[in-house]
XYZ file of C-alpha atoms in Angstrom:
295
model
C 163.743 192.107 17.627
C 161.709 189.598 20.044
C 162.618 192.354 22.474
C 162.226 194.687 19.079
C 165.836 193.669 18.762
C 165.782 190.965 15.362
C 165.356 193.749 13.161
C 169.132 194.673 14.804
C 171.514 192.772 12.391
C 174.607 192.764 15.005
C 178.728 191.680 13.275
C 181.761 191.614 15.003
C 184.736 193.541 13.525
C 186.648 191.178 14.659
C 184.700 188.269 12.008
C 183.376 190.316 9.000
C 181.134 187.661 7.716
C 180.104 183.692 9.017
C 179.506 180.863 7.398
C 175.499 180.461 7.415
C 174.171 184.257 9.755
C 174.315 186.750 6.724
C 170.811 186.759 5.362
C 167.593 184.988 6.587
C 168.366 181.299 8.944
C 167.500 179.648 11.420
C 167.548 181.873 14.438
C 167.951 180.054 17.005
C 169.672 177.564 15.993
C 172.788 179.579 15.000
C 172.521 182.906 17.966
C 175.505 181.321 20.298
C 177.794 181.470 16.649
C 175.890 184.871 14.974
C 175.082 186.325 18.939
C 171.686 187.938 19.393
C 171.281 190.986 20.975
C 169.030 191.785 24.007
C 169.313 195.427 25.125
C 170.050 198.672 23.469
C 170.652 201.583 24.182
C 171.961 204.749 22.988
C 173.881 207.292 24.601
C 172.777 210.345 23.811
C 175.662 213.074 24.105
C 177.702 210.464 22.145
C 175.377 209.246 19.526
C 177.395 205.937 20.188
C 174.390 202.865 19.838
C 175.551 200.214 23.393
C 174.441 196.381 22.208
C 173.335 193.958 24.959
C 173.591 190.379 23.413
C 173.902 187.448 24.642
C 176.962 185.708 23.299
C 179.432 188.697 22.487
C 179.378 190.469 25.527
C 179.069 194.436 25.841
C 178.992 195.814 21.974
C 179.357 199.234 21.057
C 178.076 200.419 17.424
C 179.188 204.639 16.232
C 176.710 207.918 15.391
C 177.140 206.332 11.477
C 176.158 202.384 12.308
C 178.622 199.813 10.802
C 180.753 196.270 12.900
C 179.820 196.219 16.208
C 183.164 196.080 18.186
C 183.395 194.488 21.626
C 183.759 196.339 24.466
C 183.958 193.866 27.411
C 183.391 190.371 27.796
C 184.926 189.381 31.122
C 184.106 190.705 34.949
C 187.236 190.073 38.014
C 188.156 187.065 35.701
C 184.244 185.634 34.952
C 183.176 186.309 30.517
C 179.397 186.527 30.464
C 177.758 184.171 29.801
C 174.505 185.293 29.145
C 174.788 189.128 28.177
C 171.610 190.656 28.551
C 169.564 193.835 29.781
C 171.267 198.132 29.716
C 170.443 201.242 30.562
C 172.698 204.677 30.547
C 174.123 207.481 33.349
C 172.572 209.713 29.992
C 174.818 212.631 32.594
C 177.512 210.566 33.299
C 178.214 208.383 30.540
C 178.196 205.626 32.732
C 176.442 201.508 31.240
C 175.003 199.581 33.725
C 174.131 196.040 32.712
C 173.307 193.028 33.622
C 174.864 188.996 33.341
C 171.966 186.299 33.711
C 174.175 183.780 34.815
C 178.260 183.261 34.000
C 176.997 178.780 33.637
C 173.638 178.629 31.127
C 173.313 180.575 27.035
C 170.446 182.255 26.577
C 169.478 179.518 24.522
C 168.918 176.739 27.652
C 167.437 180.153 29.739
C 164.802 177.380 31.445
C 167.518 175.966 33.122
C 168.732 179.049 34.756
C 165.613 178.892 36.505
C 164.682 175.546 37.035
C 168.254 174.836 38.115
C 168.290 177.947 41.125
C 171.620 179.392 39.578
C 172.892 182.394 41.025
C 175.606 183.261 39.038
C 174.477 186.495 37.520
C 175.940 190.290 37.699
C 174.274 193.757 37.443
C 177.355 195.313 36.468
C 178.677 199.506 36.141
C 180.931 199.894 32.139
C 182.592 203.626 32.670
C 183.251 204.243 29.059
C 186.617 206.804 29.956
C 188.577 204.712 32.152
C 187.772 200.988 30.142
C 186.324 199.844 34.030
C 184.321 197.064 34.912
C 182.965 196.917 38.348
C 180.312 194.062 39.875
C 177.748 196.563 41.832
C 175.897 192.805 42.559
C 176.336 189.107 42.198
C 175.206 186.095 43.398
C 171.388 187.299 41.264
C 169.184 185.273 40.082
C 168.715 185.608 36.459
C 168.935 189.259 36.900
C 167.297 190.159 33.301
C 165.883 194.062 32.638
C 167.343 197.360 33.867
C 165.776 201.035 34.548
C 167.706 204.106 36.190
C 165.732 206.121 37.938
C 165.010 209.829 36.821
C 167.537 211.148 38.258
C 169.827 208.735 38.633
C 170.114 207.402 42.427
C 168.684 204.528 41.929
C 168.042 201.922 38.945
C 165.898 199.558 39.159
C 167.286 194.902 38.424
C 164.323 192.441 37.430
C 165.658 189.375 38.913
C 163.519 187.468 37.539
C 163.284 183.786 38.455
C 161.737 185.218 41.627
C 159.662 187.586 40.188
C 160.319 190.727 41.824
C 162.241 194.250 40.761
C 165.090 194.907 43.291
C 166.244 198.401 44.141
C 170.492 199.342 44.138
C 170.909 203.003 45.772
C 173.121 205.048 43.627
C 173.396 207.980 45.599
C 172.571 208.872 48.761
C 173.671 207.698 51.962
C 171.986 204.077 51.422
C 173.920 204.025 48.285
C 175.411 200.449 47.566
C 172.398 198.905 49.532
C 169.713 197.106 47.727
C 166.611 196.115 48.382
C 163.210 194.613 47.373
C 161.430 197.283 45.267
C 158.629 195.262 44.183
C 157.284 191.714 44.483
C 155.559 190.387 41.224
C 152.461 187.758 39.847
C 154.922 186.840 36.537
C 158.256 186.675 35.413
C 159.938 189.808 34.406
C 162.134 190.987 31.961
C 162.847 194.513 30.749
C 162.018 197.201 32.062
C 161.790 201.204 30.735
C 160.319 203.986 32.853
C 157.564 205.995 31.889
C 157.149 209.686 30.957
C 153.885 209.482 33.229
C 156.009 208.805 36.048
C 157.281 205.328 37.270
C 158.470 202.291 35.179
C 157.234 199.868 32.791
C 158.124 196.171 33.368
C 157.536 193.381 30.744
C 156.160 190.394 31.899
C 157.401 186.997 30.392
C 154.444 184.491 32.032
C 152.411 184.901 34.577
C 153.704 181.706 37.575
C 151.729 179.066 37.714
C 151.299 177.465 41.013
C 152.812 173.793 39.773
C 155.956 176.770 38.771
C 155.670 178.128 42.474
C 155.896 174.759 43.623
C 159.159 173.449 41.172
C 161.122 176.419 42.106
C 160.441 175.404 45.744
C 162.983 172.728 45.281
C 166.326 173.331 43.859
C 166.764 169.635 43.596
C 163.416 169.557 41.950
C 164.595 171.906 39.063
C 167.705 169.790 39.073
C 166.289 166.635 38.380
C 163.678 168.182 35.660
C 167.306 169.054 33.454
C 168.000 165.714 33.496
C 165.729 164.416 31.557
C 166.247 163.714 28.500
C 165.288 165.859 26.014
C 165.054 169.790 25.857
C 163.813 172.008 28.558
C 163.802 174.652 26.882
C 162.789 173.755 23.439
C 160.279 171.716 25.653
C 159.387 174.484 26.877
C 158.748 177.180 24.169
C 156.371 174.935 21.823
C 154.072 175.313 25.054
C 154.545 178.661 25.449
C 153.576 179.039 21.222
C 150.177 177.579 22.443
C 149.542 178.948 26.013
C 149.664 181.374 28.164
C 148.863 185.410 28.693
C 149.694 188.814 27.738
C 151.171 191.609 30.436
C 152.013 194.306 31.513
C 152.816 196.148 34.725
C 153.513 200.488 35.446
C 154.993 200.554 39.155
C 155.097 204.181 40.831
C 158.192 205.018 42.029
C 157.462 203.406 45.348
C 156.605 200.192 44.160
C 153.669 200.539 43.770
C 151.482 199.261 41.191
C 149.926 201.834 39.408
C 148.441 199.674 35.560
C 148.255 196.165 34.809
C 147.462 195.845 31.154
C 146.587 191.554 29.960
C 145.653 190.185 26.789
C 144.669 186.757 28.705
C 143.549 184.546 25.965
C 147.767 185.454 24.460
C 146.315 185.620 20.780
C 146.746 189.779 20.317
C 150.579 189.610 22.370
C 151.889 187.885 24.725
C 155.529 186.500 26.084
C 156.249 190.553 26.487
C 159.589 191.681 27.366
C 159.894 195.243 26.678
C 156.724 197.558 27.187
C 158.279 201.814 25.450
C 155.979 204.590 26.606
C 155.528 207.421 23.732
C 153.016 210.008 22.800
C 150.639 208.732 24.849
C 150.938 204.229 22.867
C 152.763 201.803 24.162
C 154.422 200.000 21.872
C 154.991 196.133 23.386
C 157.873 193.835 22.433
C 157.787 190.085 23.408
C 160.054 186.598 22.780
C 157.738 185.168 21.571
C 155.556 187.081 18.397
C 156.661 188.017 15.074
C 155.885 191.318 15.758
C 155.916 194.585 18.016
C 152.489 195.653 19.640
C 150.804 198.436 19.685
C 148.661 199.430 21.993
C 146.730 202.860 22.341
C 146.598 204.759 26.325
C-alpha cells in the first residue's frame, strides 16, 4: 500500500497489459499510467471490492478477484483528477467517495495545497441507478471519508484546512455541513473505531512557516512557479523530518486519544489507522511497511 495499498496490483479490464506496469518497477514514475489505488472498501453483502484509484477513478472487483473494472470517472461532466478515499453504506450499498482536485493529479498533491485549489468534491454513487451525485463541491483537498455508525452523517477530511467536516445525510439537518474538528496537522484517512469515535491519520503537523504560506495563496502559487518539482522536493525533505501522529475523535468531534512518534523513526506521514482486536494497524505514505501498535 503506502496507505496499505501498494500490495494491490490494480489493472483495468480495458487494458490488461500496460508497458512498464508488470512486475517490479518504480511506481512513483508510472502511477499516472498504471494507476495508484488510494482507498478500498468491501460491500459486505455482494462481496464486491470498490477501489478509489487516484488516476482511474472509482473501480470495482468481484468477490472472486481478477481485473478491476471501471465504475465511474466523472461527475456532472467534470472528470475526476485525483480520486482519493471511499466508504460504503452497508445497508443501502451507496458508495461515498472524494475527488481531491479536478486540476491537479496525485503526483502533484503539494500543488493542491499551495495553490489554494478548491475544485475538490464529495460524491455519492448509487449502484442500482448507476448515477453519481455531487454532495459537496468547492472543497480544499477533500481526503478521507467515514460514515457514522448509524449512517446519519459522514465525516470528510479537508486536508488543506487541517479539519474534519461533518455532512448530514439524515435527520432534519440532512444536506447541511459544518466543521466537526480542527486538528493540529493535515488529516488523511478516517476510520471508525470499534470502541466508538473515529481514528484519523495525520500526514504531518502544520508548522508555522507552512501556516503562513497557506494564509496567502499568492505566495503558494509563487512557490509553484519556481524551476523545481515542489512535490518531489517536499517528499525528499519529509523522509528525514516529521513525526507520526494519530488521533481518535469522539462522535462529537472531541479529541479522545492522541498518539505520536515525535522521532519519526517508527512511523511518520500516517495515512490511515485501522483498529482491530485491541491493535492499531498504521499505514504511511512514506514508510515501506505497516505499523502495529498494541493498545
